[in-house]
Amino acid sequence: MGLALQMEGVTRRYRLGADNYVDALRGVDLSVEAGDMVAIMGPSGSGKSTLMHIAGGLDTPDSGAVWLEGTRIDTLSDRRLTALRSRRIGFVFQGFNLLPALTALENTALAGQYGGMSRRQASRRATELLALLGLGERARHRPSELSGGEQQRVAIARALMNEPCLLMADEPTGNLDSATSAEIMTELERLNREHGMTLMLVTHDPGVAALCRRRVEMHDGSIVGDGGGGRVVSAEADA
Amino acid sequence: MQTLRNVFRRKTRALLTIFGITIGVLALVVTGSVAEKLQLLVDGGVEYYSDKVIVTDGSTFAGFGMSPISSEVLEDAEKVDGVARGSVTLNFLLEDDVQTISMGTPPMVEATDFRDVGYETFELALAEGRDLTAADSGKVTVGADLVSQLGAEVGRRVRIRAREFEVVGIYERTLTAPDSTVFMTLPDAQRLFLKTLPDAVAENLERKTLATSIVLFADDGVDPDELVEAVSDELGDSYNVQGPAGFKEFVQEPMQIFNYLIYTVALIALVVGGLSVINTMTISVSERTREIGIRKAIGANRLAILRQFVAEAAVIGLLGGLIGLGLGYLIVEATNRSGVMGATQLFLLTPRLAIGSVAFSLVLGILAGLWPSWHAARLDPVQALRYE
Ligand SMILES: Nc1ncnc2c1ncn2[C@@H]1O[C@H](COP(=O)(O)OP(=O)(O)OP(=O)(O)O)[C@@H](O)[C@H]1O
Ligand SMILES: [Mg+2]
């Protein structure tokens, strides 16, 4: 299998004032195989979110290079980067980040419309995805009328609208209780296993990390550990 | 639909902003309607005077003469090379004191000697009855605006300056000066006019030659403006001779100044409305920073965000414009019908004014929305997502 993602010497400095800054990433090299499931771990402020944003083309590095499925993305124009991102990458955030004024269906369909689908196409696919994630009955509800787990599933449905090759989840279970968290992880794992979707997820939860095949450990803007997950990978999934 | 929903997410604020535009458009529609009506009046006058030279008493101003002159000058004027025909006319106020302050022309009595028949190209269409002829002594025809004031009806009698006249015709509305004019034969008018003058003046006048102006028509191919000098030389200094160009200059310049004034006031009102759109959209963008971040994170590019917010501003402008036009229409219609401004219609809401003012408010909304929308489109998604 090829590489879904490749980063070389990526740095990112946030300027806070004239001579006050934070180095969120200090030369990160990272390659992710297509179809892999990677947990990014590390203490708060170690640069996990920054890494995800740059990997997913939401942010650009100060130096270094980023390739997505072999395409260099850090030098693309805003328009082309947005087009690529909306079609190849799905984001799931810790705070769900649903639009409160829109229904679950509209929230989901919106990503499809931005990705170039017609309104009807987007609506049809969103309905299918919500049903697939067990939210068929909840499609017309607004986020405020949904539980945390349901909201996160809407966010996953939305991330899947354009059939991305890479799904990035920044603490997808951070706001959920352990039972709901397990549900969401089952969903993500299934996507990885059944659809071969590459998965990168940031987590503080060792239990969640244990479900991943690979664990990347960050500290102070650098990768300090990289290894296999703590779980015995089943033979059938490997085949 | 989603645009509308977004606009009305903050109902009070949206309504206030729309209201701001509404007031501007209302001002534009109402003042514009006055300007349109006046413009029509002026255009009508310019057209009427475009083929004639008017001779009035030297003490009068620019052909609007109501001081008496003798119709004997007609013969002298007709001698001038290039003058095809002259006709005597007599104009005076229908009533001594103009009761209402009218923006148009005051109610008038007008009479001619019918020598202009075949030369005068300006024609009044009849709504009812027939036109006046030279033999119609004791009879009148009435302009549309005076029908209710005089209680005119074909076949009925009306009182004009304490004398009774039979109405034989009523004209269609032209929205120009003839609307507020009563037409009668020259001898009838001469008799009435003489009575309006102070005795000392009247004693020295010959009733049969009484006139207020002479209308001269040019020979085919002769520019009436070129006759002005020759006629002036022939008649001497005691007469005022006025051609089409002179009339145009006389009315169009003040009209233009009036237009500038009226539209400037309305535009200021609209610009204030536009500023409130900028304000509202700027607040809206900063309140919705997180929403913009989310939209960008799920694939919206700059153009999509720009379009969304510009569309919202456009909706505010359009709604404000439509409501302003609606209210303006009601005010204009109600005022015209109530007749508070005299019999003459004060307002004329033309299609071009209606379409123009709504289009203007729409464009204003879009322009006012551009800057905040551009700001929204340029937000960095990562920063916007961190925003609480
Ligand atoms: N937009 C920003 N402006 C300034 N500093 C920032 C910005 N975003 C991140 N930082 C700083 O960069 C560093 C890395 O931030 P990042 O969000 O990547 O950490 P993280 O590992 O995701 O932390 P957490 O686990 O708390 O989410 C932190 O010190 C943070 O304060
Ligand atoms: Mg983070």
XYZ file of C-alpha atoms and ligand atoms in Angstrom:
659
model
C 0.000 0.000 0.000
C 1.103 3.578 -0.696
C 1.452 6.454 1.700
C -1.673 8.330 2.661
C 0.330 11.060 4.290
C 3.915 12.177 4.453
C 5.431 15.062 6.428
C 9.054 16.149 6.293
C 10.752 18.635 8.611
C 7.467 20.373 9.384
C 7.688 23.341 11.738
C 4.968 25.677 12.930
C 5.528 28.727 15.068
C 2.667 30.756 16.527
C 3.562 34.391 17.007
C 1.987 35.915 20.058
C 3.709 39.274 19.980
C 6.748 41.104 18.648
C 9.269 38.662 20.128
C 6.995 36.219 21.839
C 6.194 32.953 20.129
C 5.370 29.288 20.613
C 6.988 26.565 18.571
C 4.063 24.167 18.240
C 5.937 21.849 15.857
C 9.727 21.637 15.737
C 10.628 19.608 12.661
C 8.190 16.722 12.462
C 8.734 13.768 10.103
C 5.815 11.400 9.801
C 4.565 8.921 7.237
C 1.203 7.200 7.440
C 0.431 4.131 5.345
C -2.877 4.093 3.509
C -5.336 2.013 5.481
C -3.527 2.433 8.783
C -5.106 3.490 12.053
C -2.848 5.840 14.016
C -3.274 7.292 17.483
C -1.522 10.586 18.226
C -0.860 10.963 21.936
C 0.942 13.383 24.174
C 0.417 15.961 26.873
C -1.653 19.055 26.382
C 0.145 21.663 24.304
C 2.505 19.149 22.737
C 1.320 20.059 19.225
C -1.123 17.231 18.410
C -3.867 19.443 17.051
C -1.382 21.562 15.133
C 0.002 18.398 13.547
C -3.478 17.269 12.525
C -4.392 20.649 11.070
C -1.259 20.783 8.966
C -1.567 17.153 7.904
C -5.142 17.805 6.864
C -4.424 21.016 4.970
C -6.353 23.269 7.347
C -3.144 25.066 8.232
C 0.188 25.474 6.442
C 3.643 24.854 7.910
C 6.285 27.537 8.284
C 8.855 25.177 6.799
C 8.995 21.565 5.673
C 6.742 19.751 3.231
C 3.470 17.806 3.341
C 2.216 15.271 0.807
C -1.276 13.888 0.690
C -1.468 10.698 -1.375
C 1.662 11.875 -3.162
C 0.414 15.403 -3.865
C 2.365 18.160 -2.217
C -0.243 20.271 -0.447
C 1.643 22.914 1.542
C 2.325 24.943 -1.582
C -1.170 24.782 -3.068
C -3.360 27.865 -3.467
C -6.252 28.272 -1.053
C -8.755 27.272 -3.708
C -7.023 24.085 -4.772
C -6.122 23.121 -1.242
C -9.731 23.587 -0.154
C -10.969 21.529 -3.078
C -8.524 18.728 -2.323
C -9.232 18.836 1.394
C -12.970 18.740 1.011
C -12.793 15.676 -1.219
C -9.974 13.659 0.331
C -10.035 14.483 4.035
C -12.705 14.211 6.669
C -12.363 16.027 9.980
C -13.985 15.080 13.247
C -13.412 17.450 16.151
C -13.580 17.083 19.872
C -16.244 19.768 20.167
C -18.387 18.138 17.424
C -18.484 21.526 15.707
C -21.908 21.143 14.209
C -23.750 24.251 13.028
C -26.430 24.795 15.681
C -28.966 26.354 13.299
C -28.962 23.385 10.932
C -30.520 19.946 11.360
C -28.398 16.793 11.507
C -29.259 16.160 7.864
C -28.385 19.685 6.769
C -25.144 19.637 8.741
C -24.144 16.408 7.054
C -25.285 17.403 3.571
C -23.444 20.736 3.742
C -20.052 19.034 3.431
C -21.270 17.307 0.261
C -22.427 20.577 -1.236
C -19.098 22.222 -0.504
C -17.476 19.163 -2.082
C -19.369 19.782 -5.311
C -22.522 17.660 -4.974
C -25.897 18.988 -5.958
C -28.320 19.745 -3.154
C -30.329 16.599 -3.890
C -27.326 14.330 -4.222
C -25.931 15.646 -0.956
C -29.231 15.219 0.817
C -29.615 11.646 -0.415
C -26.123 10.628 0.619
C -26.461 12.345 3.999
C -29.667 10.442 4.657
C -27.910 7.158 3.844
C -24.922 7.937 6.043
C -27.041 9.010 9.002
C -29.050 5.810 8.693
C -25.831 3.817 8.513
C -24.658 5.440 11.735
C -27.962 4.675 13.417
C -29.323 8.215 13.242
C -32.072 7.669 10.661
C -34.711 8.828 13.128
C -32.734 11.845 14.211
C -32.032 13.395 10.794
C -34.390 16.328 11.285
C -33.179 17.191 14.770
C -30.922 20.105 15.555
C -27.656 19.474 17.433
C -29.161 20.863 20.646
C -31.753 18.092 20.516
C -29.123 15.347 20.239
C -26.963 13.611 22.852
C -23.189 13.994 22.758
C -22.714 10.587 21.169
C -25.365 11.337 18.564
C -23.777 14.672 17.770
C -20.410 13.035 17.320
C -21.955 10.477 14.984
C -23.439 13.308 12.937
C -19.953 14.819 12.795
C -18.590 11.465 11.577
C -21.330 11.217 8.956
C -20.425 14.703 7.817
C -16.731 13.799 7.620
C -17.616 10.807 5.441
C -19.792 12.722 2.967
C -17.166 13.026 0.254
C -15.704 9.541 0.773
C -12.380 10.785 2.101
C -9.317 8.606 1.979
C -8.095 10.036 5.259
C -10.221 10.619 8.330
C -8.706 12.855 10.989
C -10.293 12.899 14.400
C -9.108 15.322 17.065
C -10.151 13.784 20.374
C -13.354 12.327 18.958
C -14.284 10.779 22.304
C -12.957 13.527 24.549
C -16.402 14.807 25.510
C -18.116 11.438 25.776
C -18.659 8.980 28.586
C -16.897 5.661 28.299
C -19.869 3.705 26.935
C -20.587 6.259 24.215
C -16.886 6.578 23.587
C -16.705 2.848 22.946
C -19.621 3.104 20.486
C -17.889 5.826 18.518
C -14.639 3.872 18.450
C -16.456 0.815 17.168
C -17.815 2.957 14.358
C -14.409 4.386 13.475
C -12.741 1.016 13.651
C -15.360 -0.457 11.351
C -14.743 2.280 8.772
C -11.046 1.501 8.899
C -11.496 -2.230 8.731
C -14.341 -2.498 6.233
C -13.617 0.470 3.993
C -9.858 0.668 4.317
C -10.108 4.276 5.402
C -6.901 5.700 6.831
C -7.551 6.956 10.326
C -5.554 9.416 12.426
C -6.897 10.232 15.805
C -5.703 12.323 18.680
C -6.550 10.911 22.074
C -5.639 11.125 25.711
C -7.425 7.887 26.431
C -5.074 4.864 26.564
C -8.065 2.589 25.996
C -8.835 4.348 22.713
C -5.169 4.348 21.724
C -5.026 0.638 22.401
C -7.541 0.082 19.601
C -5.136 1.591 17.065
C -2.437 -0.266 15.160
C 0.111 2.464 15.602
C 0.768 4.993 18.321
C 2.690 8.226 17.821
C 3.793 9.993 20.980
C 4.366 13.757 20.908
C 6.129 16.020 23.333
C 6.826 19.744 23.022
C 6.373 19.881 19.277
C 8.325 16.771 18.398
C 7.578 13.094 17.903
C 9.164 11.222 20.771
C 7.747 7.748 20.302
C 6.294 5.688 17.486
C 5.237 2.070 17.706
C 2.629 -0.653 17.366
C -0.627 -0.569 19.274
C -1.183 -2.515 22.457
C -3.753 -4.746 20.838
C -3.322 -8.039 19.154
C -4.514 -7.456 15.630
C -6.919 -10.144 14.569
C -5.857 -12.357 11.756
C -8.903 -11.729 9.598
C -8.471 -7.927 9.699
C -4.861 -8.298 8.668
C -5.635 -10.476 5.706
C -34.081 29.791 2.302
C -31.031 29.196 4.449
C -29.957 32.734 3.669
C -33.267 34.070 4.974
C -32.978 31.912 8.074
C -29.484 33.222 8.722
C -30.575 36.822 8.272
C -33.387 36.409 10.781
C -31.355 34.481 13.305
C -31.142 37.760 15.213
C -34.630 39.028 14.528
C -34.518 42.433 16.166
C -31.189 43.307 14.660
C -32.184 42.100 11.207
C -35.451 44.017 11.344
C -33.755 47.202 12.521
C -31.223 46.996 9.734
C -33.911 46.313 7.148
C -35.861 49.210 8.620
C -32.849 51.462 8.086
C -32.802 50.607 4.402
C -36.581 50.901 4.278
C -36.449 54.499 5.470
C -33.832 55.349 2.872
C -35.823 53.765 0.058
C -38.999 55.374 1.339
C -37.305 58.773 1.169
C -36.040 57.981 -2.311
C -39.438 56.814 -3.544
C -41.413 59.727 -2.108
C -39.029 62.515 -3.072
C -38.317 60.779 -6.365
C -42.049 60.724 -7.107
C -42.202 64.483 -6.678
C -39.211 64.873 -8.959
C -40.732 62.548 -11.551
C -43.988 64.469 -11.537
C -42.177 67.782 -11.895
C -40.003 66.338 -14.622
C -43.065 65.284 -16.558
C -44.512 68.745 -16.153
C -41.285 70.298 -17.386
C -40.986 67.840 -20.268
C -44.571 68.585 -21.230
C -43.790 72.283 -21.221
C -40.590 71.842 -23.174
C -42.461 69.812 -25.753
C -45.311 72.301 -25.932
C -42.963 75.220 -26.431
C -40.631 73.363 -28.784
C -42.244 74.655 -31.997
C -43.296 78.149 -31.081
C -42.200 81.630 -30.204
C -44.146 83.372 -27.451
C -44.552 87.117 -27.282
C -45.550 88.638 -23.946
C -45.437 92.006 -22.300
C -41.919 93.290 -21.672
C -42.522 93.428 -17.942
C -43.140 89.711 -17.728
C -40.644 87.018 -17.273
C -39.649 84.366 -19.768
C -42.939 83.951 -21.549
C -45.077 83.401 -18.462
C -47.075 86.500 -19.061
C -50.257 87.533 -17.395
C -49.982 91.239 -17.960
C -52.231 92.454 -20.729
C -50.944 93.240 -24.190
C -52.843 94.268 -27.247
C -53.631 91.620 -29.814
C -52.754 94.205 -32.435
C -49.099 93.196 -32.177
C -50.136 90.007 -33.911
C -50.193 91.717 -37.286
C -46.703 93.145 -36.810
C -45.330 89.823 -35.662
C -46.821 87.931 -38.580
C -44.972 90.240 -40.959
C -41.641 88.853 -39.841
C -40.001 86.571 -42.381
C -40.296 82.935 -41.328
C -43.388 83.397 -39.167
C -46.162 81.266 -40.612
C -48.974 82.089 -38.279
C -49.704 83.905 -35.062
C -52.414 83.294 -32.557
C -53.674 85.349 -29.643
C -53.966 83.704 -26.257
C -55.233 84.901 -22.950
C -54.288 83.284 -19.647
C -55.262 84.205 -16.139
C -55.654 82.572 -12.770
C -58.874 80.717 -12.193
C -59.042 82.220 -8.712
C -57.378 85.311 -7.338
C -55.752 83.624 -4.424
C -54.363 80.201 -5.069
C -55.930 78.284 -2.200
C -53.532 75.429 -1.897
C -49.819 75.390 -2.220
C -49.401 73.385 -5.327
C -46.163 71.934 -6.589
C -47.461 71.984 -10.138
C -49.035 74.816 -12.046
C -51.879 76.787 -10.451
C -55.405 76.460 -11.897
C -55.707 78.697 -14.967
C -58.215 79.913 -17.501
C -56.984 79.816 -21.068
C -58.416 81.034 -24.345
C -57.190 81.381 -27.911
C -58.592 82.920 -31.051
C -58.463 79.507 -32.785
C -56.067 80.886 -35.370
C -53.626 78.222 -34.194
C -55.812 75.394 -35.526
C -53.782 73.450 -38.045
C -50.524 74.820 -36.627
C -50.681 73.654 -33.047
C -49.388 70.079 -32.882
C -50.042 69.595 -29.188
C -53.392 67.885 -28.779
C -55.487 67.164 -25.743
C -57.432 63.927 -25.717
C -61.035 64.144 -24.590
C -62.329 61.912 -21.835
C -65.870 63.071 -22.390
C -67.817 65.499 -24.550
C -66.277 67.541 -27.328
C -63.683 70.213 -28.013
C -64.409 73.889 -27.865
C -65.000 75.908 -31.051
C -64.997 79.641 -31.703
C -68.795 79.627 -31.636
C -68.998 78.226 -28.099
C -69.699 81.413 -26.256
C -70.666 80.644 -22.645
C -69.133 77.210 -22.796
C -65.948 75.662 -21.412
C -63.851 72.541 -21.524
C -62.138 71.387 -18.327
C -58.772 69.762 -17.479
C -58.814 66.540 -15.472
C -57.511 67.970 -12.196
C -60.246 70.603 -11.996
C -63.207 68.274 -12.487
C -63.858 67.696 -8.809
C -62.920 71.217 -7.731
C -65.451 72.753 -10.113
C -67.957 69.909 -9.927
C -67.728 69.719 -13.693
C -69.874 67.347 -15.699
C -70.592 67.477 -19.412
C -73.868 69.348 -19.945
C -73.842 70.855 -16.438
C -73.032 74.429 -15.544
C -70.031 75.516 -13.500
C -69.182 78.870 -11.879
C -66.023 80.551 -12.981
C -65.231 83.915 -11.496
C -68.867 84.490 -10.623
C -70.165 83.604 -14.081
C -71.907 80.451 -15.171
C -70.541 78.362 -18.027
C -71.742 75.146 -19.591
C -69.238 72.295 -19.675
C -69.006 70.728 -23.140
C -65.895 68.607 -22.730
C -63.553 67.099 -20.154
C -59.978 66.173 -21.044
C -57.971 63.082 -20.230
C -55.300 63.475 -17.591
C -51.968 64.485 -19.132
C -50.023 65.007 -15.897
C -48.960 68.350 -17.362
C -50.250 71.924 -17.164
C -53.525 71.490 -19.141
C -54.794 69.244 -16.322
C -55.373 72.342 -14.236
C -56.758 74.552 -16.983
C -60.256 75.645 -18.010
C -60.589 76.531 -21.682
C -63.106 79.072 -23.001
C -63.553 81.271 -26.056
C -61.459 84.400 -26.335
C -64.348 86.918 -26.002
C -65.588 85.163 -22.846
C -62.093 85.157 -21.401
C -61.522 88.790 -22.303
C -64.695 89.766 -20.468
C -63.716 87.822 -17.355
C -60.131 88.960 -17.423
C -61.058 92.631 -17.642
C -63.036 92.286 -14.435
C -60.020 90.858 -12.623
C -57.976 93.963 -13.332
C -58.002 97.110 -11.186
C -60.352 99.744 -12.605
C -57.546 102.182 -13.307
C -55.859 99.616 -15.509
C -59.037 98.322 -17.074
C -60.143 101.788 -18.194
C -57.220 102.080 -20.570
C -57.717 98.691 -22.203
C -59.725 97.729 -25.194
C -61.625 94.545 -24.421
C -61.581 93.207 -27.949
C -57.824 93.324 -28.280
C -57.087 92.059 -24.801
C -54.480 89.265 -24.665
C -51.624 88.067 -22.493
C -49.489 86.475 -25.152
C -49.097 85.922 -28.848
C -48.056 82.507 -30.022
C -46.067 82.435 -33.258
C -45.575 79.348 -35.422
C -42.578 79.166 -37.758
C -42.610 78.362 -41.472
C -41.673 74.807 -42.382
C -37.961 74.278 -41.995
C -37.454 77.426 -39.935
C -36.025 76.968 -36.454
C -38.266 78.958 -34.097
C -35.225 79.953 -32.037
C -33.862 81.776 -35.070
C -37.020 83.880 -35.258
C -36.628 85.295 -31.771
C -34.259 88.080 -32.751
C -36.171 89.143 -35.855
C -39.479 89.243 -33.988
C -37.854 91.158 -31.158
C -36.462 93.736 -33.611
C -39.825 94.106 -35.281
C -41.814 94.586 -32.078
C -39.371 96.624 -30.054
C -38.285 96.593 -26.439
C -41.667 96.630 -24.795
C -42.201 92.972 -25.598
C -40.609 89.848 -24.322
C -39.929 87.315 -27.079
C -39.209 83.767 -26.046
C -38.196 80.724 -28.149
C -37.993 77.011 -27.231
C -34.346 77.268 -26.156
C -35.156 80.092 -23.785
C -37.976 78.161 -22.209
C -35.857 75.080 -21.821
C -33.115 77.023 -20.115
C -35.626 78.734 -17.908
C -37.205 75.575 -16.523
C -34.546 72.937 -16.818
C -31.847 74.496 -14.727
C -33.959 74.919 -11.591
C -35.391 71.460 -12.236
C -31.903 70.020 -12.254
C -30.956 71.763 -9.024
C -34.183 70.540 -7.488
C -33.434 67.003 -8.655
C -29.939 67.119 -7.183
C -31.305 68.334 -3.878
C -34.053 65.773 -3.657
C -31.909 62.838 -4.660
C -29.044 63.929 -2.433
C -31.320 63.858 0.598
C -32.604 60.420 -0.354
C -29.119 59.119 -1.079
C -27.850 60.292 2.287
C -30.700 58.381 3.913
C -29.727 55.303 1.919
C -26.043 55.614 2.707
C -26.911 55.715 6.392
C -28.934 52.548 5.799
C -25.940 51.055 3.999
C -23.657 51.861 6.921
C -26.030 50.040 9.227
C -25.830 47.015 6.922
C -22.027 47.136 7.177
C -22.348 47.360 10.928
C -24.805 44.483 11.194
C -22.830 42.258 8.860
C -19.583 42.992 10.694
C -21.157 42.037 14.013
C -22.718 38.998 12.411
C -19.390 37.869 10.979
C -17.597 38.220 14.291
C -20.401 36.416 16.125
C -20.256 33.639 13.610
C -16.488 33.256 13.498
C -16.777 29.723 14.777
C -19.431 28.868 12.209
C -17.157 30.194 9.479
C -14.314 28.067 10.865
C -16.511 24.977 10.787
C -17.703 25.672 7.262
C -14.150 26.123 6.073
C -12.992 23.010 7.909
C -15.623 20.916 6.145
C -14.689 22.227 2.723
C -16.057 25.721 2.101
C -13.637 27.816 0.093
C -13.361 31.584 0.267
C -15.785 32.131 -2.556
C -18.452 30.007 -0.863
C -18.165 31.980 2.379
C -18.082 35.280 0.514
C -21.159 34.309 -1.435
C -23.040 33.262 1.682
C -22.493 36.532 3.527
C -22.948 38.752 0.494
C -26.234 36.943 -0.157
C -27.340 37.722 3.392
C -26.485 41.398 2.942
C -28.258 41.380 -0.419
C -31.393 39.938 1.182
C -31.342 42.698 3.810
C -30.995 45.314 1.058
C -33.687 43.737 -1.093
C -36.201 43.335 1.740
C -35.548 46.893 2.896
C -36.016 48.088 -0.661
C -39.246 46.186 -1.247
C -40.784 47.289 2.053
C -39.666 50.875 1.407
C -41.192 50.764 -2.054
C -44.432 49.316 -0.665
C -44.713 52.000 2.028
C -43.715 54.676 -0.460
C -46.412 53.488 -2.849
C -49.026 53.636 -0.089
C -48.002 57.152 0.940
C -47.872 58.419 -2.642
C -51.224 56.901 -3.551
C -52.943 58.024 -0.370
C -51.664 61.579 -0.764
C -52.595 61.756 -4.441
C -56.084 60.492 -3.706
C -56.767 62.567 -0.638
C -56.186 65.694 -2.687
C -54.532 67.454 0.256
C -52.087 69.020 -2.149
C -54.830 70.532 -4.253
C -56.454 68.927 -7.206
C -53.135 68.488 -8.948
C -51.345 65.227 -8.358
C -48.170 65.846 -6.425
C -46.522 62.461 -6.873
C -45.786 60.274 -9.810
C -44.298 56.881 -8.944
C -42.903 55.766 -12.275
C -41.812 52.175 -13.006
C -38.250 53.335 -13.520
C -38.259 54.967 -10.092
C -39.779 51.857 -8.472
C -37.355 49.445 -10.118
C -34.462 51.847 -9.709
C -34.910 52.310 -5.980
C -35.242 48.593 -5.244
C -32.279 47.807 -7.490
C -30.331 50.522 -5.749
C -31.048 49.135 -2.296
C -30.093 45.653 -3.480
C -26.795 46.900 -4.871
C -26.284 48.946 -1.723
C -26.807 45.822 0.411
C -24.326 43.876 -1.700
C -21.723 46.648 -1.594
C -22.185 47.146 2.132
C -21.899 43.391 2.636
C -18.731 43.002 0.580
C -16.225 44.192 3.125
C -17.506 42.161 6.107
C -17.986 39.158 3.829
C -14.483 39.426 2.465
C -13.279 39.577 6.035
C -15.257 36.412 6.791
C -13.938 34.628 3.723
C -10.357 35.335 4.725
C -10.647 33.978 8.253
C -8.132 31.307 9.064
C -10.134 28.140 9.759
C -7.888 26.952 12.568
C -8.040 30.289 14.375
C -11.765 30.509 13.749
C -12.302 27.058 15.253
C -10.410 28.009 18.394
C -12.672 31.047 18.756
C -15.321 30.716 21.436
N -3.683 29.759 17.218
C -2.721 29.705 18.140
N -2.128 30.835 18.561
C -1.139 30.788 19.470
N -0.704 29.679 20.024
C -1.263 28.525 19.653
C -2.298 28.471 18.683
N -2.673 27.198 18.511
C -1.886 26.477 19.321
N -1.048 27.268 20.015
C -0.033 26.847 20.947
O 0.741 25.842 20.321
C 1.001 24.805 21.181
C 0.483 23.493 20.615
O -0.937 23.613 20.557
P -1.842 22.378 20.117
O -3.246 22.885 20.092
O -1.315 21.800 18.879
O -1.643 21.378 21.328
P -2.395 20.018 21.624
O -1.340 18.990 21.731
O -3.468 19.785 20.650
O -3.001 20.314 23.064
P -4.366 19.776 23.690
O -4.140 18.374 24.081
O -4.577 20.675 24.853
O -5.416 19.947 22.636
C 0.359 25.160 22.503
O 1.328 25.742 23.339
C -0.652 26.180 22.150
O -0.855 27.117 23.189
Mg -5.598 19.747 20.742
